[in-house]
Tab-separated table of C-alpha atoms (C1' of nucleotides) in Angstrom:
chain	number	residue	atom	x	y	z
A	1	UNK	CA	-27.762	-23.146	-20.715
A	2	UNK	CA	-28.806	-22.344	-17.675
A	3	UNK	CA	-32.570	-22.645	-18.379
A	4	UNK	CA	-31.976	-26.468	-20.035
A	5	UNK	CA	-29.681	-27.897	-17.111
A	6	UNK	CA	-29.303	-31.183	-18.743
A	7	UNK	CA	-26.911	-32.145	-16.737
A	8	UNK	CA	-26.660	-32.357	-12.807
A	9	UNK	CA	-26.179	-28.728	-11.262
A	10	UNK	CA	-23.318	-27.429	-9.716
A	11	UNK	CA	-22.715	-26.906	-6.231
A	12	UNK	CA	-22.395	-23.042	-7.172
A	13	UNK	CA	-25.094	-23.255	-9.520
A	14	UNK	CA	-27.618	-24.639	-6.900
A	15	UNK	CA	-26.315	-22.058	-4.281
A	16	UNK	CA	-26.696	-19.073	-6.522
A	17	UNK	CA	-30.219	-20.107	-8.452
A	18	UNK	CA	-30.902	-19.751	-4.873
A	19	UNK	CA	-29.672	-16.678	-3.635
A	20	UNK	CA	-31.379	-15.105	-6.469
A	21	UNK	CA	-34.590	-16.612	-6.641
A	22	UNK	CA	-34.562	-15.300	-2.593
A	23	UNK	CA	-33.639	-12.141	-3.659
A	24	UNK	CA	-36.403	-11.735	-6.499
A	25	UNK	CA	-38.963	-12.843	-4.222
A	26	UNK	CA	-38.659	-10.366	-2.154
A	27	UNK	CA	-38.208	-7.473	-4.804
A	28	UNK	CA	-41.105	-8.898	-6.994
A	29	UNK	CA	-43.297	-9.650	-4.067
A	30	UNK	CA	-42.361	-6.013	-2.807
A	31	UNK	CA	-42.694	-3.974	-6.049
A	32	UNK	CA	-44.275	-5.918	-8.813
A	33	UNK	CA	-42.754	-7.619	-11.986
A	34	UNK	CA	-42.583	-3.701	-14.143
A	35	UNK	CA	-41.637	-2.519	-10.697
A	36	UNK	CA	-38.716	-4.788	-10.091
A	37	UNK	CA	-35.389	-3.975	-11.466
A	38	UNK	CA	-32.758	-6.362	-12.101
A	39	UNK	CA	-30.446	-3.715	-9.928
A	40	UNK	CA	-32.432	-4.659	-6.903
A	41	UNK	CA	-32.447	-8.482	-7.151
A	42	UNK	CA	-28.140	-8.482	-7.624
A	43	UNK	CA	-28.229	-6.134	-4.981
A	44	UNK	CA	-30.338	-8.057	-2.649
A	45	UNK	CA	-28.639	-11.382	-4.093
A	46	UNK	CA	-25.268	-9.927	-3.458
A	47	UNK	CA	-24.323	-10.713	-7.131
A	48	UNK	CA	-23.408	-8.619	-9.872
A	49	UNK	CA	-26.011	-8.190	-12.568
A	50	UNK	CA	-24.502	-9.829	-15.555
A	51	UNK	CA	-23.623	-12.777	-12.962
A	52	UNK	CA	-27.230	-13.121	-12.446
A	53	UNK	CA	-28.143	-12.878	-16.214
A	54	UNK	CA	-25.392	-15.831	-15.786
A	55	UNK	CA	-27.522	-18.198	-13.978
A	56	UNK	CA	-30.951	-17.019	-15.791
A	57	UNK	CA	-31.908	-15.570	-19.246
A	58	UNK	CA	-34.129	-12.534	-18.404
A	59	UNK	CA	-36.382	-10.855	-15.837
A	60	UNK	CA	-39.227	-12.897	-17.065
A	61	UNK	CA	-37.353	-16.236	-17.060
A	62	UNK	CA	-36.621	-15.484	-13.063
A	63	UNK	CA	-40.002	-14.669	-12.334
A	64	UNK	CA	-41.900	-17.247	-13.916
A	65	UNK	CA	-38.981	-19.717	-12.581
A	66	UNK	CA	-40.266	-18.265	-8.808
A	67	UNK	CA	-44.156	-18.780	-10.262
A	68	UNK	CA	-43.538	-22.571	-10.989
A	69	UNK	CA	-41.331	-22.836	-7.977
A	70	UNK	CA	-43.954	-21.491	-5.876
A	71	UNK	CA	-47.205	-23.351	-7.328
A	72	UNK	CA	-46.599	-26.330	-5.614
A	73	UNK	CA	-46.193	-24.854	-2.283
A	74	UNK	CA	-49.426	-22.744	-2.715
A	75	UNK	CA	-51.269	-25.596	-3.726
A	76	UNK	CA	-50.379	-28.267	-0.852
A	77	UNK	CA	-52.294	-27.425	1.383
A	78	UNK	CA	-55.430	-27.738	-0.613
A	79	UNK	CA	-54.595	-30.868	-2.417
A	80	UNK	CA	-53.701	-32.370	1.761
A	81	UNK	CA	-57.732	-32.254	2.303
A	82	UNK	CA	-58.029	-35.988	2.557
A	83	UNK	CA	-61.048	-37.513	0.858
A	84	UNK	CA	-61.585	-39.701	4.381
A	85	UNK	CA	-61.147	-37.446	6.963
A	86	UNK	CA	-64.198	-36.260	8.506
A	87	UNK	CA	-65.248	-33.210	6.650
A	88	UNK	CA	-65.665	-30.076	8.635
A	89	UNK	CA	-62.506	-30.850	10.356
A	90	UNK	CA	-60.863	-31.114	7.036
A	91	UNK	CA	-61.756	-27.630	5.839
A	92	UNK	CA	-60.969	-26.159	9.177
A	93	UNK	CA	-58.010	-27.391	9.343
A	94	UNK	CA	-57.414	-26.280	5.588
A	95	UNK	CA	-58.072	-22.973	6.637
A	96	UNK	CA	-56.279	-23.007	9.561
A	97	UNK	CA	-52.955	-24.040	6.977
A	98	UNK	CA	-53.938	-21.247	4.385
A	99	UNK	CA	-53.859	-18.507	7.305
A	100	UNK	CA	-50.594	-19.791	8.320
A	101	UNK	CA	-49.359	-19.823	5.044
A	102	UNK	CA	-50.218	-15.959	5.239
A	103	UNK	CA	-48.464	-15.792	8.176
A	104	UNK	CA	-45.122	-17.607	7.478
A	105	UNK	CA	-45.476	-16.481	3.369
A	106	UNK	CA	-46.650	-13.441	2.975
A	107	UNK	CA	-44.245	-12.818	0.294
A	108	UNK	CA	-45.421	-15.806	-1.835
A	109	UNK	CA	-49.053	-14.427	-1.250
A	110	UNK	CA	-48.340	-10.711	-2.445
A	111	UNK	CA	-46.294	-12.440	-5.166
A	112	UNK	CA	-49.486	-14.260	-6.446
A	113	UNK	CA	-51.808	-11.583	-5.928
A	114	UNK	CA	-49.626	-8.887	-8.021
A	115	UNK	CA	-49.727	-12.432	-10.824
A	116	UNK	CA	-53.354	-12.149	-10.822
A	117	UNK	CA	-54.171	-8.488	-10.231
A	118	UNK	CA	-52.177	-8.027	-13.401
A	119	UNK	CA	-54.327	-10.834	-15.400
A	120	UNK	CA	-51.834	-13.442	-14.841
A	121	UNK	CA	-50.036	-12.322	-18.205
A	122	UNK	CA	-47.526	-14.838	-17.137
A	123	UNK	CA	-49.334	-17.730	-15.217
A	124	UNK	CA	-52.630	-18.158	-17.084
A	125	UNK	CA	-51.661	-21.697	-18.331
A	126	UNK	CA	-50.351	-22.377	-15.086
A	127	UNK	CA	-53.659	-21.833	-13.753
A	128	UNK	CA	-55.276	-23.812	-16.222
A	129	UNK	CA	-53.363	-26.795	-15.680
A	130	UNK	CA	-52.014	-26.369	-12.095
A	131	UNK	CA	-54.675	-24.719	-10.402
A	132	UNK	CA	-58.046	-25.213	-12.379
A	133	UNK	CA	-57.845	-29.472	-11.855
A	134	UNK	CA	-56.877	-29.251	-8.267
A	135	UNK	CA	-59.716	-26.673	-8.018
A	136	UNK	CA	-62.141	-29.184	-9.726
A	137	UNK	CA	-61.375	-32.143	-7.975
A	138	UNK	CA	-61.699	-30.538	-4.221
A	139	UNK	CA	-64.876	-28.934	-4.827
A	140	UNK	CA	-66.451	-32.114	-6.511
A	141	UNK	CA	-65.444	-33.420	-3.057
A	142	UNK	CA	-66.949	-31.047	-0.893
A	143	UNK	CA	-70.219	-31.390	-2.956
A	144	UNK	CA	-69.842	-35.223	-2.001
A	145	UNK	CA	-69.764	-34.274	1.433
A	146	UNK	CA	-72.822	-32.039	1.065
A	147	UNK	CA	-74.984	-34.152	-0.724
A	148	UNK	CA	-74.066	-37.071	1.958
A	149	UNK	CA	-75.563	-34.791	4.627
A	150	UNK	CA	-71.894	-33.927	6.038
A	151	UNK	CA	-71.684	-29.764	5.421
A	152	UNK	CA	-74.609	-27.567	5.098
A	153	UNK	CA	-75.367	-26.972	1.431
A	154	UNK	CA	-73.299	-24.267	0.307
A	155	UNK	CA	-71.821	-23.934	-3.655
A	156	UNK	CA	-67.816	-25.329	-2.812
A	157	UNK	CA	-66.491	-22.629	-5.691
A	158	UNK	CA	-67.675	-19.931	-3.698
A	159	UNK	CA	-66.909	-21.289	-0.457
A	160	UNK	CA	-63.269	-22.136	-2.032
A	161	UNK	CA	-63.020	-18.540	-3.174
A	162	UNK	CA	-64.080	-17.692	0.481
A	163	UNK	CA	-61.645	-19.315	2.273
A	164	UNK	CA	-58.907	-17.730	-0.117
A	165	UNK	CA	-60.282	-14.479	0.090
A	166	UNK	CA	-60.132	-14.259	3.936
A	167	UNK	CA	-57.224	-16.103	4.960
A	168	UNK	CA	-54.380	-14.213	1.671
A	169	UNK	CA	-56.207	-10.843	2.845
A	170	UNK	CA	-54.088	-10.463	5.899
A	171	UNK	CA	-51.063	-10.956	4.218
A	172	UNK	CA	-52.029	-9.282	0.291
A	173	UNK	CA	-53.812	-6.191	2.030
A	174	UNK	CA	-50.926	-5.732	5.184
A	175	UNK	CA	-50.592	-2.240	5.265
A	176	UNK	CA	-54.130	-1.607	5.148
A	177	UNK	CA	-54.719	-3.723	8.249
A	178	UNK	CA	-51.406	-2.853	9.887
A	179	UNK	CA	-53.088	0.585	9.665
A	180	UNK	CA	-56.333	-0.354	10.593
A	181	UNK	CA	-54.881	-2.567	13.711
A	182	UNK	CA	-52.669	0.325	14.975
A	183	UNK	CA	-49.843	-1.364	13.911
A	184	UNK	CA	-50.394	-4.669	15.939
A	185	UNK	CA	-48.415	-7.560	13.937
A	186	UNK	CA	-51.499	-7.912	10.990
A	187	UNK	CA	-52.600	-11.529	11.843
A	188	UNK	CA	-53.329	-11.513	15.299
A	189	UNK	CA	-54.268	-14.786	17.307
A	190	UNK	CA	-57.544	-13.563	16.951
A	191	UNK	CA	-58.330	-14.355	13.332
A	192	UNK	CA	-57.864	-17.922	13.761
A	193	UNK	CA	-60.620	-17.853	15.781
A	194	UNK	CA	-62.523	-15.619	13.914
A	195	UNK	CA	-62.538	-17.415	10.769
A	196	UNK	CA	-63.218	-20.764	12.474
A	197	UNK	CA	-66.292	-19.390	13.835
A	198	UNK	CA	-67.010	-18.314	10.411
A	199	UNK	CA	-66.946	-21.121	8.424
A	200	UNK	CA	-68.170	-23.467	11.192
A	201	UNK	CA	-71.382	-21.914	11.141
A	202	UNK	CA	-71.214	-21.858	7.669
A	203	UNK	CA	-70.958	-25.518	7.232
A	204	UNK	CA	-72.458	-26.784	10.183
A	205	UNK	CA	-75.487	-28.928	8.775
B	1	UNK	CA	-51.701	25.937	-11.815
B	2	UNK	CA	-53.260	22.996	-12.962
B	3	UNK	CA	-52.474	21.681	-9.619
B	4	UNK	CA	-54.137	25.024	-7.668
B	5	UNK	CA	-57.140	25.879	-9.911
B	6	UNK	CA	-58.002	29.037	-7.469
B	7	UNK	CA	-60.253	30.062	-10.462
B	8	UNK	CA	-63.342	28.162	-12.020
B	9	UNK	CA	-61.906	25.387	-14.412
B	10	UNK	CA	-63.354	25.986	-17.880
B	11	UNK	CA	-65.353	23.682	-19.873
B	12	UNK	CA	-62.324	22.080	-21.975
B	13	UNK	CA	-60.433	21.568	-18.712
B	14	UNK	CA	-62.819	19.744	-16.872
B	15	UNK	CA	-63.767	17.845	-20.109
B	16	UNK	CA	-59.855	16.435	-20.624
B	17	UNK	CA	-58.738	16.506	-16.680
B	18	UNK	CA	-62.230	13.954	-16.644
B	19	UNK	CA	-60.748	11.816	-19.878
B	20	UNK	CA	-57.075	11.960	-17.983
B	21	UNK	CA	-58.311	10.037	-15.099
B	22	UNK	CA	-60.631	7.725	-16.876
B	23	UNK	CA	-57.898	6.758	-19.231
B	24	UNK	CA	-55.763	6.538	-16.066
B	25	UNK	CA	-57.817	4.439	-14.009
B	26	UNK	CA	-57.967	2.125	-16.962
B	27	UNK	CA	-54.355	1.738	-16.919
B	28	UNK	CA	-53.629	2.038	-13.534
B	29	UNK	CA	-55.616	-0.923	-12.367
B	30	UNK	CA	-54.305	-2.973	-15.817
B	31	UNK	CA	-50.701	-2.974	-15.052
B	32	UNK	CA	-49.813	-1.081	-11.862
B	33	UNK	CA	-48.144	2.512	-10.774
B	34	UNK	CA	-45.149	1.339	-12.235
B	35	UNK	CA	-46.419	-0.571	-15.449
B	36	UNK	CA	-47.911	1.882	-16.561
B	37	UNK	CA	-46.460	4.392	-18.944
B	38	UNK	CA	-47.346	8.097	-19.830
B	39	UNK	CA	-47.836	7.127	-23.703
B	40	UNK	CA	-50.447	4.520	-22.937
B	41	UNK	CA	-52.207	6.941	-20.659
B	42	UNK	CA	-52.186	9.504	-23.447
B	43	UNK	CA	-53.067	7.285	-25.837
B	44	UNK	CA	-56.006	5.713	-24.107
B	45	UNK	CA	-57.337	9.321	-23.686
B	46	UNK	CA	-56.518	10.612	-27.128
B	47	UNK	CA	-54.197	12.855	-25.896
B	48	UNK	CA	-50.657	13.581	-26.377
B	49	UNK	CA	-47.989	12.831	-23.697
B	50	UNK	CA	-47.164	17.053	-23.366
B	51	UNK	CA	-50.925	17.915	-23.177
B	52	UNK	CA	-51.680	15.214	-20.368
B	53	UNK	CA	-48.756	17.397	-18.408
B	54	UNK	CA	-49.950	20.620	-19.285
B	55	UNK	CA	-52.863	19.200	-17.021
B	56	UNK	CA	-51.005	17.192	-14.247
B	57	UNK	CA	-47.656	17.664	-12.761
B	58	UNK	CA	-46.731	14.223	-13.791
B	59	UNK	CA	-47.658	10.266	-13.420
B	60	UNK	CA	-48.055	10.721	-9.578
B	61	UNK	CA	-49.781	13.496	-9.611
B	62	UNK	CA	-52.116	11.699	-12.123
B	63	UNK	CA	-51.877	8.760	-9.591
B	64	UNK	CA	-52.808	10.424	-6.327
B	65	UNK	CA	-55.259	12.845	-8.119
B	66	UNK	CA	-56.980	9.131	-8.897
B	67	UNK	CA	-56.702	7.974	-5.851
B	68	UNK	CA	-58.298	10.530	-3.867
B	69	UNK	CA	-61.038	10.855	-6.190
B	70	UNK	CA	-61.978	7.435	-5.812
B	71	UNK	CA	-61.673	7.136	-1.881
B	72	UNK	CA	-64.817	8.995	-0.906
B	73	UNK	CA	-66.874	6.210	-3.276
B	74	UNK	CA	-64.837	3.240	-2.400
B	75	UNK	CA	-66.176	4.146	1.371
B	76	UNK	CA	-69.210	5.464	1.079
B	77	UNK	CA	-71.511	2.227	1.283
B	78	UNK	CA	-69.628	1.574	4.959
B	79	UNK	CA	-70.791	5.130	5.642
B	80	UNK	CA	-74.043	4.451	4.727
B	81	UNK	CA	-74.714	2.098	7.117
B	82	UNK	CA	-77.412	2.997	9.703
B	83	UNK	CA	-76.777	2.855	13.670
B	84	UNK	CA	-80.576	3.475	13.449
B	85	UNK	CA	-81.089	0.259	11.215
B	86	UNK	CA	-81.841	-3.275	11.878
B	87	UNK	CA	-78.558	-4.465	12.755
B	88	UNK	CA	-78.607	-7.817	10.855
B	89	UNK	CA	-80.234	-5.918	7.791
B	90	UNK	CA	-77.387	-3.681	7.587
B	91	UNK	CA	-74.825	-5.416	7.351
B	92	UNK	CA	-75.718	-8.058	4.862
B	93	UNK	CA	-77.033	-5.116	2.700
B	94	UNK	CA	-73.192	-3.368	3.502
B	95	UNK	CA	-71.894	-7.016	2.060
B	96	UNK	CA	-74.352	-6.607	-1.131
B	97	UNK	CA	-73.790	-3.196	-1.868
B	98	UNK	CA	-69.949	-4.099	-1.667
B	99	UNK	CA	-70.369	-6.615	-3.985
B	100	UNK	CA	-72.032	-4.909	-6.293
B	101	UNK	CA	-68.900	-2.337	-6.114
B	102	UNK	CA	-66.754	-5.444	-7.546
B	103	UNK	CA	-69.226	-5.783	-10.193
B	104	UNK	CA	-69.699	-2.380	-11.217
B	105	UNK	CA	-66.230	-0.813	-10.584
B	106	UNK	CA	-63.550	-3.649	-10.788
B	107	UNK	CA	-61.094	-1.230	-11.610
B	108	UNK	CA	-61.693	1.024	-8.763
B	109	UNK	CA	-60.785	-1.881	-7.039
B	110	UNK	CA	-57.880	-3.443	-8.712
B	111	UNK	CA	-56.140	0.010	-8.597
B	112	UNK	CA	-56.340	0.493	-4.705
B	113	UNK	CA	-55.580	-3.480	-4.651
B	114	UNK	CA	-52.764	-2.287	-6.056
B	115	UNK	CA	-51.452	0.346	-4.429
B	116	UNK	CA	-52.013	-1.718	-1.240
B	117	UNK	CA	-50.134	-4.296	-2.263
B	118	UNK	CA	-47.217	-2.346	-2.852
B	119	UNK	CA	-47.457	-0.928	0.653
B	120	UNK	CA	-49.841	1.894	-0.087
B	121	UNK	CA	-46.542	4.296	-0.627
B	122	UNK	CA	-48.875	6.960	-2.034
B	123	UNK	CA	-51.605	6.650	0.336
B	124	UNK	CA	-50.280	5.991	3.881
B	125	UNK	CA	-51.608	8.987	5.200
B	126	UNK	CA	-55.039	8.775	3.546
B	127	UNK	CA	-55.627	5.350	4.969
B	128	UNK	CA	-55.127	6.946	8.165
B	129	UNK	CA	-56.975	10.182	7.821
B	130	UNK	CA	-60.120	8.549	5.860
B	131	UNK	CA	-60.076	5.049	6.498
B	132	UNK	CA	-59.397	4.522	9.527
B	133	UNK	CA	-61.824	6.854	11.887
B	134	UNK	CA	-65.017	5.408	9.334
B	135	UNK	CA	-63.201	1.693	10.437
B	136	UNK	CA	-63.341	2.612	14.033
B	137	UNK	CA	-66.429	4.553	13.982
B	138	UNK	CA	-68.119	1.322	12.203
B	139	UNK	CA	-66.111	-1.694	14.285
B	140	UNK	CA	-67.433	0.443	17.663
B	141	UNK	CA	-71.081	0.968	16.354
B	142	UNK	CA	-71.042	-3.140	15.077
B	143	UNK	CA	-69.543	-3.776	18.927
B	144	UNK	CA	-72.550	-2.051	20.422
B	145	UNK	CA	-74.977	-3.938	18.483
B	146	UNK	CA	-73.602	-7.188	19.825
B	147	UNK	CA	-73.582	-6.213	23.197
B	148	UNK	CA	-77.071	-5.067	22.417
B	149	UNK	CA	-77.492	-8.869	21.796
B	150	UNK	CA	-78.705	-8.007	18.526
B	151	UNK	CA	-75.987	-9.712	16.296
B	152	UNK	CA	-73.515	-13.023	17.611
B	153	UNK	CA	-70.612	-12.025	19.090
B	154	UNK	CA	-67.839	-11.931	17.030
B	155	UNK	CA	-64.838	-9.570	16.456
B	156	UNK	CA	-66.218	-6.063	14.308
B	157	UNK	CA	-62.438	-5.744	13.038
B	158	UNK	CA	-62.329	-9.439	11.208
B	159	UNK	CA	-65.871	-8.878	10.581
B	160	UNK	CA	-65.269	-5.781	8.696
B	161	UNK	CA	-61.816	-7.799	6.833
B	162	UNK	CA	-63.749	-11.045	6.018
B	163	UNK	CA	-66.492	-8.745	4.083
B	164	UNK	CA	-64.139	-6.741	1.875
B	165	UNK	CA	-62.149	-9.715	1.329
B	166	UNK	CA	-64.740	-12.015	-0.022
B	167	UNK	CA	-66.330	-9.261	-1.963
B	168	UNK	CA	-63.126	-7.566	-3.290
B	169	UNK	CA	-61.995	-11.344	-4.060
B	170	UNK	CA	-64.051	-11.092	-7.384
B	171	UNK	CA	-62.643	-7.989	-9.101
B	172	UNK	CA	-58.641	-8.322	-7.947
B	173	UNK	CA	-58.813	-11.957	-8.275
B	174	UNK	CA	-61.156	-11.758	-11.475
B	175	UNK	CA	-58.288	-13.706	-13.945
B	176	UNK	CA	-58.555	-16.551	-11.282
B	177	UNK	CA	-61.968	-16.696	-10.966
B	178	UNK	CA	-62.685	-16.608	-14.697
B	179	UNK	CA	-60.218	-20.154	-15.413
B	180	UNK	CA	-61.949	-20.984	-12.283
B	181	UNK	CA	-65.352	-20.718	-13.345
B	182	UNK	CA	-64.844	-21.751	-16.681
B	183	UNK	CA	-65.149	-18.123	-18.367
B	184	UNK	CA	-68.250	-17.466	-16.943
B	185	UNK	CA	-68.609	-13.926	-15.878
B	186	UNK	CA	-66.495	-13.520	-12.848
B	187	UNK	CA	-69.408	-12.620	-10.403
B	188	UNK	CA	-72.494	-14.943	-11.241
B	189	UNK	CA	-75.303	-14.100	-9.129
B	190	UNK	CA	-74.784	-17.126	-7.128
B	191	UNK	CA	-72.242	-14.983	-5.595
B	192	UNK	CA	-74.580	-12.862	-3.741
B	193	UNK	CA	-76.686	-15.669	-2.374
B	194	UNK	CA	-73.368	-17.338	-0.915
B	195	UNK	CA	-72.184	-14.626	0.868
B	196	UNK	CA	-75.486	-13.599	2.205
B	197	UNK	CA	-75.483	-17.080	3.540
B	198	UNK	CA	-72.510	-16.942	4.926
B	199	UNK	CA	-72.455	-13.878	6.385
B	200	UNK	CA	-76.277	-14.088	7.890
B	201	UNK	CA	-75.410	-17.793	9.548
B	202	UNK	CA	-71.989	-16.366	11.095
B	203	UNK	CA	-74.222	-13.124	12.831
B	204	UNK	CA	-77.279	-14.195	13.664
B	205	UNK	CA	-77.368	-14.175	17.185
C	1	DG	C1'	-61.349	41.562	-36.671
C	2	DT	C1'	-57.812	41.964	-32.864
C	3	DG	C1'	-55.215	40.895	-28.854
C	4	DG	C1'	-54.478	38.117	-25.188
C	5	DT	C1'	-55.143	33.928	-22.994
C	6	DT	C1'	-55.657	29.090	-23.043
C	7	DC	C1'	-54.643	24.911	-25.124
C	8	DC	C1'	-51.777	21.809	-27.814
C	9	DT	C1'	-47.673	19.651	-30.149
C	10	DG	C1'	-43.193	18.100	-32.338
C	11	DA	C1'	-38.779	17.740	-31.153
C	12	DC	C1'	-35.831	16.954	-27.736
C	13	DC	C1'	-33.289	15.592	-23.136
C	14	DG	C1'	-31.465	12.822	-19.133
C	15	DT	C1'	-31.913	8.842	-16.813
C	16	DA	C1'	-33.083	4.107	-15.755
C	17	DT	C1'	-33.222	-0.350	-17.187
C	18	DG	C1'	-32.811	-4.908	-19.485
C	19	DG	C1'	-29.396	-6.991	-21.667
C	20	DT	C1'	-24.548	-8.108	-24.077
C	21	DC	C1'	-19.712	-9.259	-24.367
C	22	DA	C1'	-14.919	-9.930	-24.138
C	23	DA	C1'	-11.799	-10.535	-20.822
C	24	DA	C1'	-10.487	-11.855	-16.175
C	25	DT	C1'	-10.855	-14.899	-12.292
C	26	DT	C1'	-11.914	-19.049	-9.867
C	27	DC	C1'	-12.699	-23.883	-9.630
C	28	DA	C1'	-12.251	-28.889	-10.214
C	29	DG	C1'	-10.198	-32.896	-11.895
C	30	DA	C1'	-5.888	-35.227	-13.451
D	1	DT	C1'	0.667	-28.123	-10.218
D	2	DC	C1'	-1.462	-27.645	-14.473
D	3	DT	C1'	-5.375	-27.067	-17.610
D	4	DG	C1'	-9.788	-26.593	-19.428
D	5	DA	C1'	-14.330	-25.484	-17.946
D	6	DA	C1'	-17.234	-22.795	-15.078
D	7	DT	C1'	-17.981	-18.421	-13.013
D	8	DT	C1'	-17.664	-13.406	-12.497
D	9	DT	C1'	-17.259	-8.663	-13.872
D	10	DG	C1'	-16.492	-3.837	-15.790
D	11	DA	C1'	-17.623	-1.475	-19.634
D	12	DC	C1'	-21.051	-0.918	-22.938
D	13	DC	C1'	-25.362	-0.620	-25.746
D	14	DA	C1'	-30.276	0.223	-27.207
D	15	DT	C1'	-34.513	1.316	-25.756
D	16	DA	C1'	-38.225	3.077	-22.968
D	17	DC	C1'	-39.828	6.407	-20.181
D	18	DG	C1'	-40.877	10.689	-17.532
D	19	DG	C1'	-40.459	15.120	-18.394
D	20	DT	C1'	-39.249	19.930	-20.782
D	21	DC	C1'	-39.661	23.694	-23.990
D	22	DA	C1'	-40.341	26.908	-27.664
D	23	DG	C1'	-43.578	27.901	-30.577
D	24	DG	C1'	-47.993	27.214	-33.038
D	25	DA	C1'	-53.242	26.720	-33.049
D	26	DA	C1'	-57.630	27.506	-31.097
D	27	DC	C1'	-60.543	30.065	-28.339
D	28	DC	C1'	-62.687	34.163	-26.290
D	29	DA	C1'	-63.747	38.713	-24.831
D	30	DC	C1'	-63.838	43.252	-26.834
DNA sequence: GTGGTTCCTGACCGTATGGTCAAATTCAGA
DNA sequence: TCTGAATTTGACCATACGGTCAGGAACCAC
């Protein structure tokens, strides 16, 4: 029913899938999927439990509904490197969008992260089919670049995995460096710059 | 009284307190605080549930009895780097010996990747009490060795992020990196020359 | 061996949680 | 306004889980 909508979505419909996916997002990004309890996402959606159980068929269906939802959005700004830009600018300026992302999304991130710590029990095909071509086709491109003399030669999976690494860690590890940064907001102007000296002397030729 | 062993713990304590935790880290880092259950922890150790009390107070006891145990070596190659040292030499051997951490101990790592994630509600205080003076000890003694002119100036703090996050990347993030990396072991060796790379380019003055 | 301590277990309990359902309420079109 | 469909809910249910307890088994001086 609600999970085959085969025909146009109600008003209502639209307006609570909504509410609730909000609501989940924040419980599941704040707790984990075992740690989440149906409870907390009416209570943050301001709907009744069985209401919710209304609009989706389980726990799981809401939070792989979020996964899907979210996918795209996590995976724009990589797929927005453009082929003919000039390269170092492009992959500054990709992580200059992945450390915003970790500043407007941090919920998305931690989301993702608690996916993966877990071994993506529920997204490992949607890494294989969302992730994993995107993946391939971006670092065949950066090896382009490298081998026509426009980066320093680096290997792009591990510069990829770099660039993921440091810009999500601000937002996945936020109490640690909300501790650590004596409770200064966690991403400070500062890291911008920081990690565009970083990988500008990385790739550099 | 398991809790406040004022006397000497006998042999068969130490021997099943020792197969508690290992069991426990195993699970832990797997699914979570909250995914995991008593019964798998028991069963992992070949204990029953009432014996694993009769040795803890309960899961968080099991939990934070982990989690301090494992603080001390999760720190201890920061520690161990030298004011005395070449400054450059240090540091890149901080970033291998942290790598090697993922490689050896990914579950270590996934469990306090975990706990951060969720906030660190069971380790607050410790972050503060342990972490943080060896992170301000470390980011001062990295601060004088740039003003010393013997590293590129850059900020300690980020520094200090940018390492654990591309090392720790390979053990929290390991279901990623395997689709990634087409099920190749998560951290090839390639790994280490990358980041020494990166690392030595950003700091050499 | 014997007695006392330590260690271990089956059976059980209270609560939390994901989920169901029949009935009530609201909504939208005629 | 009326009517059927969509939406909402209170009351329940079954299970999983953390934890307890009384008593039994194993161990260890003596």
């Amino acid at each position: 029913m609600a999970n085959t909508p085969a025909k146009k979505p109600s008003r209502i419909q639209q307006r609570n899938r909504k509410r609730i996916l909000d609501a989940a997002l924040e419980v599941f990004s704040r707790h984990g999927y075992r740690g989440a309890t149906l409870d907390q996402i009416a209570d943050e959606a301001g709907l009744s439990k069985p209401n919710i159980l209304y609009y989706f068929d389980g726990k799981e269906d809401i939070h792989v509904s979020l996964l899907n939802q979210l996918m795209q959005t996590w995976l724009d700004p990589l797929d927005a490197m453009d082929p003919d830009g000039e390269p170092l600018s492009e992959l500054l300026a990709y992580v200059h969008r992945k450390l915003e992302m970790s500043r407007d999304f941090p919920r998305e991130s931690r989301l993702f992260a608690n996916e993966i710590l877990q071994g993506a029990p529920r997204m490992g095909p949607h890494l294989k089919s969302g992730l994993k071509p995107l993946f391939d086709k971006k670092t065949a491109l950066i090896q382009r670049w490298i081998d026509a003399g426009k980066l320093a030669p680096v290997d792009p999976r591990h510069l990829v995995f770099s660039i993921w690494a440091t810009t999500q860690h601000y937002a996945d590890f936020d109490a640690q460096v909300r501790v650590l940064l004596n409770g200064e907001k966690s991403i400070p102007d500062s890291a911008d710059s920081y990690l565009d000296t970083l990988f500008r002397k990385l790739l550099t030729p």
